Amino acid sequence: EAAVTQSPRSKVAVTGGKVTLSCHQTNNHDYMYWYRQDTGHGLRLIHYSYVADSTEKGDIPDGYKASRPSQENFSLILELASLSQTAVYFCASSDNYAEQFFGPGTRLTVL
Amino acid sequence: QQQVRQSPQSLTVWEGETAILNCSYENSAFDYFPWYQQFPGEGPALLISILSVSNKKEDGRFTIFFNKREKKLSLHIADSQPGDSATYFCAASPIASSSFSKLVFGQGTSLSVVP
């Protein structure tokens, strides 16, 4: 049974529109992360959180917001989607430095 | 600025050969180095990892060799199988005193194993 799930699995959005990507984990982990994956760049950290109701900026936070309403849920929000935000987005959770558990990803296309 | 670099970008080996994937890093504060394996359409999954106090870590057919002085490490996949065809990411982080894991990922190596 998948411990980190993401929804939707794919989405097409229009430029300037609002997009919300959702992540749910059943690992009982404190830490959650949002990454984007682009060809040639690997995974880059957008936002992360170590406790509910608190989020922190990662390495590439511009154009993104995050929300952690509970330990289990972590959302990524694109208030004004742009073409450059077309990518695959991964959510992950962890409870220590040793291993992050990733979800299956959301493929976002902005037109 | 790419703090973790991987080479080659893509690699093709025959079944049964040893695949060698390379990784280098810049930040001397990094002391934890995991390798993640990603199959198409899936999220990455931890394959094997090493701490900077060690120079070698083995797990079955997978071995990490680590050179702290040169800031380089490599992943060796012995007796490569078609099922090993995937993208492999080298990552790094400082452990520090917290349990937070802020990993920096390389750009990945796409491995194809030909039967």
mmCIF file of C-alpha atoms in Angstrom:
data_model
loop_
_atom_site.group_PDB
_atom_site.id
_atom_site.type_symbol
_atom_site.label_atom_id
_atom_site.label_comp_id
_atom_site.label_asym_id
_atom_site.label_seq_id
_atom_site.Cartn_x
_atom_site.Cartn_y
_atom_site.Cartn_z
ATOM 1 C CA GLU A 1 0.000 0.000 0.000
ATOM 2 C CA ALA A 2 1.508 3.300 -1.189
ATOM 3 C CA ALA A 3 2.671 5.441 1.716
ATOM 4 C CA VAL A 4 3.015 8.706 -0.244
ATOM 5 C CA THR A 5 0.283 9.533 -2.709
ATOM 6 C CA GLN A 6 -0.094 12.540 -4.975
ATOM 7 C CA SER A 7 -3.057 14.008 -6.796
ATOM 8 C CA PRO A 8 -3.665 14.642 -9.536
ATOM 9 C CA ARG A 9 -1.224 12.388 -11.385
ATOM 10 C CA SER A 10 -1.302 14.704 -14.354
ATOM 11 C CA LYS A 11 -2.712 18.126 -15.032
ATOM 12 C CA VAL A 12 -2.950 20.618 -17.860
ATOM 13 C CA ALA A 13 -3.226 24.229 -16.749
ATOM 14 C CA VAL A 14 -3.490 27.555 -18.540
ATOM 15 C CA THR A 15 -0.953 30.321 -18.136
ATOM 16 C CA GLY A 16 -1.976 32.628 -15.311
ATOM 17 C CA GLY A 17 -4.286 30.097 -13.717
ATOM 18 C CA LYS A 18 -4.051 28.710 -10.201
ATOM 19 C CA VAL A 19 -2.825 25.154 -9.669
ATOM 20 C CA THR A 20 -2.857 23.118 -6.477
ATOM 21 C CA LEU A 21 -0.943 19.862 -6.189
ATOM 22 C CA SER A 22 -1.725 17.637 -3.235
ATOM 23 C CA CYS A 23 0.317 15.117 -1.302
ATOM 24 C CA HIS A 24 -0.742 12.688 1.417
ATOM 25 C CA GLN A 25 1.518 10.428 3.471
ATOM 26 C CA THR A 26 0.716 7.600 5.852
ATOM 27 C CA ASN A 27 4.303 7.128 7.075
ATOM 28 C CA ASN A 28 3.736 9.247 10.175
ATOM 29 C CA HIS A 29 6.772 11.295 9.151
ATOM 30 C CA ASP A 30 7.412 14.805 10.378
ATOM 31 C CA TYR A 31 9.251 16.033 7.282
ATOM 32 C CA MET A 32 7.690 16.568 3.883
ATOM 33 C CA TYR A 33 9.181 17.970 0.703
ATOM 34 C CA TRP A 34 8.206 19.219 -2.739
ATOM 35 C CA TYR A 35 10.616 18.788 -5.643
ATOM 36 C CA ARG A 36 10.428 19.494 -9.324
ATOM 37 C CA GLN A 37 12.158 17.341 -11.896
ATOM 38 C CA ASP A 38 13.334 18.636 -15.227
ATOM 39 C CA THR A 39 15.437 16.822 -17.768
ATOM 40 C CA GLY A 40 19.088 17.602 -17.134
ATOM 41 C CA HIS A 41 18.482 19.108 -13.693
ATOM 42 C CA GLY A 42 17.643 16.159 -11.532
ATOM 43 C CA LEU A 43 15.400 17.015 -8.586
ATOM 44 C CA ARG A 44 15.349 20.494 -7.085
ATOM 45 C CA LEU A 45 13.798 21.348 -3.728
ATOM 46 C CA ILE A 46 10.954 23.891 -3.843
ATOM 47 C CA HIS A 47 9.531 23.891 -0.301
ATOM 48 C CA TYR A 48 9.693 21.668 2.736
ATOM 49 C CA SER A 49 8.033 21.363 6.113
ATOM 50 C CA TYR A 50 8.971 19.775 9.427
ATOM 51 C CA VAL A 51 5.735 20.394 11.308
ATOM 52 C CA ALA A 52 2.103 21.111 10.558
ATOM 53 C CA ASP A 53 1.208 24.746 9.887
ATOM 54 C CA SER A 54 4.814 25.624 9.049
ATOM 55 C CA THR A 55 6.670 25.608 5.730
ATOM 56 C CA GLU A 56 10.160 26.593 4.662
ATOM 57 C CA LYS A 57 11.620 27.736 1.362
ATOM 58 C CA GLY A 58 13.844 25.353 -0.514
ATOM 59 C CA ASP A 59 16.292 26.140 -3.277
ATOM 60 C CA ILE A 60 13.829 27.296 -5.959
ATOM 61 C CA PRO A 61 10.742 28.709 -4.163
ATOM 62 C CA ASP A 62 9.933 31.603 -6.499
ATOM 63 C CA GLY A 63 6.465 31.267 -8.011
ATOM 64 C CA TYR A 64 5.383 28.580 -5.542
ATOM 65 C CA LYS A 65 3.641 28.502 -2.193
ATOM 66 C CA ALA A 66 3.201 25.555 0.143
ATOM 67 C CA SER A 67 0.693 24.593 2.791
ATOM 68 C CA ARG A 68 0.932 21.947 5.531
ATOM 69 C CA PRO A 69 -2.472 21.798 7.239
ATOM 70 C CA SER A 70 -1.724 18.498 9.003
ATOM 71 C CA GLN A 71 1.133 16.046 9.460
ATOM 72 C CA GLU A 72 -0.268 13.900 6.650
ATOM 73 C CA ASN A 73 -0.975 16.551 4.018
ATOM 74 C CA PHE A 74 1.278 18.928 2.113
ATOM 75 C CA SER A 75 0.156 21.034 -0.854
ATOM 76 C CA LEU A 76 2.039 22.966 -3.492
ATOM 77 C CA ILE A 77 0.292 26.025 -4.898
ATOM 78 C CA LEU A 78 1.044 27.865 -8.099
ATOM 79 C CA GLU A 79 -0.941 31.101 -7.860
ATOM 80 C CA LEU A 80 -0.138 32.247 -11.405
ATOM 81 C CA ALA A 81 1.055 29.291 -13.438
ATOM 82 C CA SER A 82 3.692 30.007 -16.082
ATOM 83 C CA LEU A 83 5.092 28.054 -19.003
ATOM 84 C CA SER A 84 8.394 27.607 -17.145
ATOM 85 C CA GLN A 85 6.595 25.647 -14.423
ATOM 86 C CA THR A 86 5.883 22.758 -16.773
ATOM 87 C CA ALA A 87 7.646 19.839 -15.067
ATOM 88 C CA VAL A 88 7.112 16.687 -13.036
ATOM 89 C CA TYR A 89 6.553 17.391 -9.349
ATOM 90 C CA PHE A 90 7.411 14.949 -6.588
ATOM 91 C CA CYS A 91 6.400 14.944 -2.968
ATOM 92 C CA ALA A 92 8.455 13.074 -0.377
ATOM 93 C CA SER A 93 8.443 12.390 3.347
ATOM 94 C CA SER A 94 11.096 11.422 5.867
ATOM 95 C CA ASP A 95 11.651 11.055 9.599
ATOM 96 C CA ASN A 96 15.449 11.194 9.572
ATOM 97 C CA TYR A 97 18.331 12.107 7.328
ATOM 98 C CA ALA A 98 18.731 8.589 5.970
ATOM 99 C CA GLU A 99 15.855 8.089 3.558
ATOM 100 C CA GLN A 100 13.183 10.074 1.794
ATOM 101 C CA PHE A 101 10.098 8.276 0.505
ATOM 102 C CA PHE A 102 8.779 9.660 -2.732
ATOM 103 C CA GLY A 103 5.333 9.722 -4.242
ATOM 104 C CA PRO A 104 4.636 8.736 -7.863
ATOM 105 C CA GLY A 105 4.799 12.285 -9.172
ATOM 106 C CA THR A 106 2.451 14.748 -10.888
ATOM 107 C CA ARG A 107 3.083 15.717 -14.484
ATOM 108 C CA LEU A 108 2.092 19.376 -14.906
ATOM 109 C CA THR A 109 1.799 20.963 -18.321
ATOM 110 C CA VAL A 110 1.177 24.708 -18.509
ATOM 111 C CA LEU A 111 -0.116 25.953 -21.850
ATOM 112 C CA GLN B 1 25.501 26.234 -9.558
ATOM 113 C CA GLN B 2 25.514 22.458 -9.660
ATOM 114 C CA GLN B 3 26.839 21.240 -6.315
ATOM 115 C CA VAL B 4 26.531 17.568 -7.263
ATOM 116 C CA ARG B 5 27.560 16.438 -10.725
ATOM 117 C CA GLN B 6 27.062 13.065 -12.346
ATOM 118 C CA SER B 7 28.629 11.423 -15.366
ATOM 119 C CA PRO B 8 27.957 10.065 -17.820
ATOM 120 C CA GLN B 9 24.522 11.495 -18.593
ATOM 121 C CA SER B 10 23.588 8.158 -20.176
ATOM 122 C CA LEU B 11 25.214 4.742 -20.183
ATOM 123 C CA THR B 12 24.542 1.531 -22.070
ATOM 124 C CA VAL B 13 26.038 -1.778 -20.980
ATOM 125 C CA TRP B 14 25.509 -5.398 -21.944
ATOM 126 C CA GLU B 15 23.813 -7.783 -19.574
ATOM 127 C CA GLY B 16 26.378 -9.241 -17.183
ATOM 128 C CA GLU B 17 28.798 -6.296 -17.406
ATOM 129 C CA THR B 18 29.630 -3.924 -14.571
ATOM 130 C CA ALA B 19 28.100 -0.485 -14.944
ATOM 131 C CA ILE B 20 30.033 2.394 -13.367
ATOM 132 C CA LEU B 21 28.235 5.630 -12.558
ATOM 133 C CA ASN B 22 30.240 8.608 -11.356
ATOM 134 C CA CYS B 23 29.439 11.461 -9.008
ATOM 135 C CA SER B 24 31.393 14.442 -7.688
ATOM 136 C CA TYR B 25 30.531 17.182 -5.241
ATOM 137 C CA GLU B 26 31.798 20.589 -4.168
ATOM 138 C CA ASN B 27 30.618 21.183 -0.619
ATOM 139 C CA SER B 28 33.009 19.797 2.000
ATOM 140 C CA ALA B 29 30.162 19.863 4.529
ATOM 141 C CA PHE B 30 28.398 16.992 2.740
ATOM 142 C CA ASP B 31 28.782 13.763 4.677
ATOM 143 C CA TYR B 32 25.868 11.604 3.614
ATOM 144 C CA PHE B 33 25.573 10.296 0.059
ATOM 145 C CA PRO B 34 22.555 8.260 -1.019
ATOM 146 C CA TRP B 35 21.912 6.890 -4.483
ATOM 147 C CA TYR B 36 18.315 6.819 -5.656
ATOM 148 C CA GLN B 37 16.936 4.647 -8.441
ATOM 149 C CA GLN B 38 14.037 5.838 -10.570
ATOM 150 C CA PHE B 39 12.025 3.800 -13.055
ATOM 151 C CA PRO B 40 9.917 5.566 -15.713
ATOM 152 C CA GLY B 41 6.633 6.847 -14.337
ATOM 153 C CA GLU B 42 7.668 6.314 -10.718
ATOM 154 C CA GLY B 43 9.223 8.346 -7.958
ATOM 155 C CA PRO B 44 12.853 7.801 -6.935
ATOM 156 C CA ALA B 45 13.583 5.133 -4.321
ATOM 157 C CA LEU B 46 16.640 4.774 -2.113
ATOM 158 C CA LEU B 47 19.011 2.147 -3.479
ATOM 159 C CA ILE B 48 22.152 2.384 -1.319
ATOM 160 C CA SER B 49 23.924 5.049 0.708
ATOM 161 C CA ILE B 50 27.264 5.806 2.331
ATOM 162 C CA LEU B 51 28.584 8.083 5.053
ATOM 163 C CA SER B 52 31.794 10.010 4.551
ATOM 164 C CA VAL B 53 33.554 8.038 7.301
ATOM 165 C CA SER B 54 33.542 4.997 4.994
ATOM 166 C CA ASN B 55 35.239 4.467 1.653
ATOM 167 C CA LYS B 56 33.167 1.511 0.487
ATOM 168 C CA LYS B 57 29.636 0.221 0.918
ATOM 169 C CA GLU B 58 28.273 -2.983 -0.579
ATOM 170 C CA ASP B 59 24.728 -4.245 -0.922
ATOM 171 C CA GLY B 60 24.438 -7.273 -3.154
ATOM 172 C CA ARG B 61 25.411 -6.299 -6.692
ATOM 173 C CA PHE B 62 25.601 -2.602 -5.802
ATOM 174 C CA THR B 63 28.780 -1.019 -4.416
ATOM 175 C CA ILE B 64 29.643 2.579 -3.631
ATOM 176 C CA PHE B 65 33.283 3.643 -3.704
ATOM 177 C CA PHE B 66 33.964 6.949 -1.935
ATOM 178 C CA ASN B 67 37.038 9.207 -2.104
ATOM 179 C CA LYS B 68 36.697 12.053 0.372
ATOM 180 C CA ARG B 69 39.946 13.745 -0.591
ATOM 181 C CA GLU B 70 38.916 14.032 -4.227
ATOM 182 C CA LYS B 71 35.230 14.609 -3.423
ATOM 183 C CA LYS B 72 34.234 11.808 -5.738
ATOM 184 C CA LEU B 73 32.162 8.675 -5.487
ATOM 185 C CA SER B 74 30.985 6.009 -7.858
ATOM 186 C CA LEU B 75 28.249 3.412 -7.991
ATOM 187 C CA HIS B 76 29.230 0.037 -9.414
ATOM 188 C CA ILE B 77 26.485 -2.301 -10.548
ATOM 189 C CA ALA B 78 27.940 -5.771 -11.016
ATOM 190 C CA ASP B 79 26.389 -8.392 -13.311
ATOM 191 C CA SER B 80 23.994 -5.779 -14.724
ATOM 192 C CA GLN B 81 20.504 -7.011 -15.526
ATOM 193 C CA PRO B 82 17.881 -5.554 -17.889
ATOM 194 C CA GLY B 83 15.780 -4.845 -14.796
ATOM 195 C CA ASP B 84 18.493 -2.420 -13.645
ATOM 196 C CA SER B 85 17.627 -0.110 -16.551
ATOM 197 C CA ALA B 86 16.622 3.102 -14.810
ATOM 198 C CA THR B 87 17.825 6.579 -13.957
ATOM 199 C CA TYR B 88 20.213 6.796 -11.029
ATOM 200 C CA PHE B 89 20.578 9.926 -8.930
ATOM 201 C CA CYS B 90 23.508 10.692 -6.698
ATOM 202 C CA ALA B 91 22.592 12.981 -3.807
ATOM 203 C CA ALA B 92 24.384 14.586 -0.882
ATOM 204 C CA SER B 93 23.593 16.291 2.384
ATOM 205 C CA PRO B 94 25.220 17.404 5.586
ATOM 206 C CA ILE B 95 23.879 15.450 8.544
ATOM 207 C CA ALA B 96 24.579 18.136 11.122
ATOM 208 C CA SER B 97 22.785 17.739 14.424
ATOM 209 C CA SER B 98 19.233 17.622 13.208
ATOM 210 C CA SER B 99 17.235 14.879 11.612
ATOM 211 C CA PHE B 100 16.353 17.041 8.649
ATOM 212 C CA SER B 101 17.516 15.720 5.313
ATOM 213 C CA LYS B 102 18.072 18.540 2.798
ATOM 214 C CA LEU B 103 19.367 16.567 -0.099
ATOM 215 C CA VAL B 104 21.093 18.064 -3.135
ATOM 216 C CA PHE B 105 20.625 15.865 -6.185
ATOM 217 C CA GLY B 106 22.776 15.401 -9.235
ATOM 218 C CA GLN B 107 21.226 15.540 -12.676
ATOM 219 C CA GLY B 108 21.054 11.758 -13.001
ATOM 220 C CA THR B 109 22.521 9.004 -15.167
ATOM 221 C CA SER B 110 20.197 7.040 -17.433
ATOM 222 C CA LEU B 111 21.325 3.406 -17.533
ATOM 223 C CA SER B 112 20.253 0.953 -20.218
ATOM 224 C CA VAL B 113 21.184 -2.706 -19.887
ATOM 225 C CA VAL B 114 20.973 -4.568 -23.181
ATOM 226 C CA PRO B 115 20.199 -8.316 -23.088
#
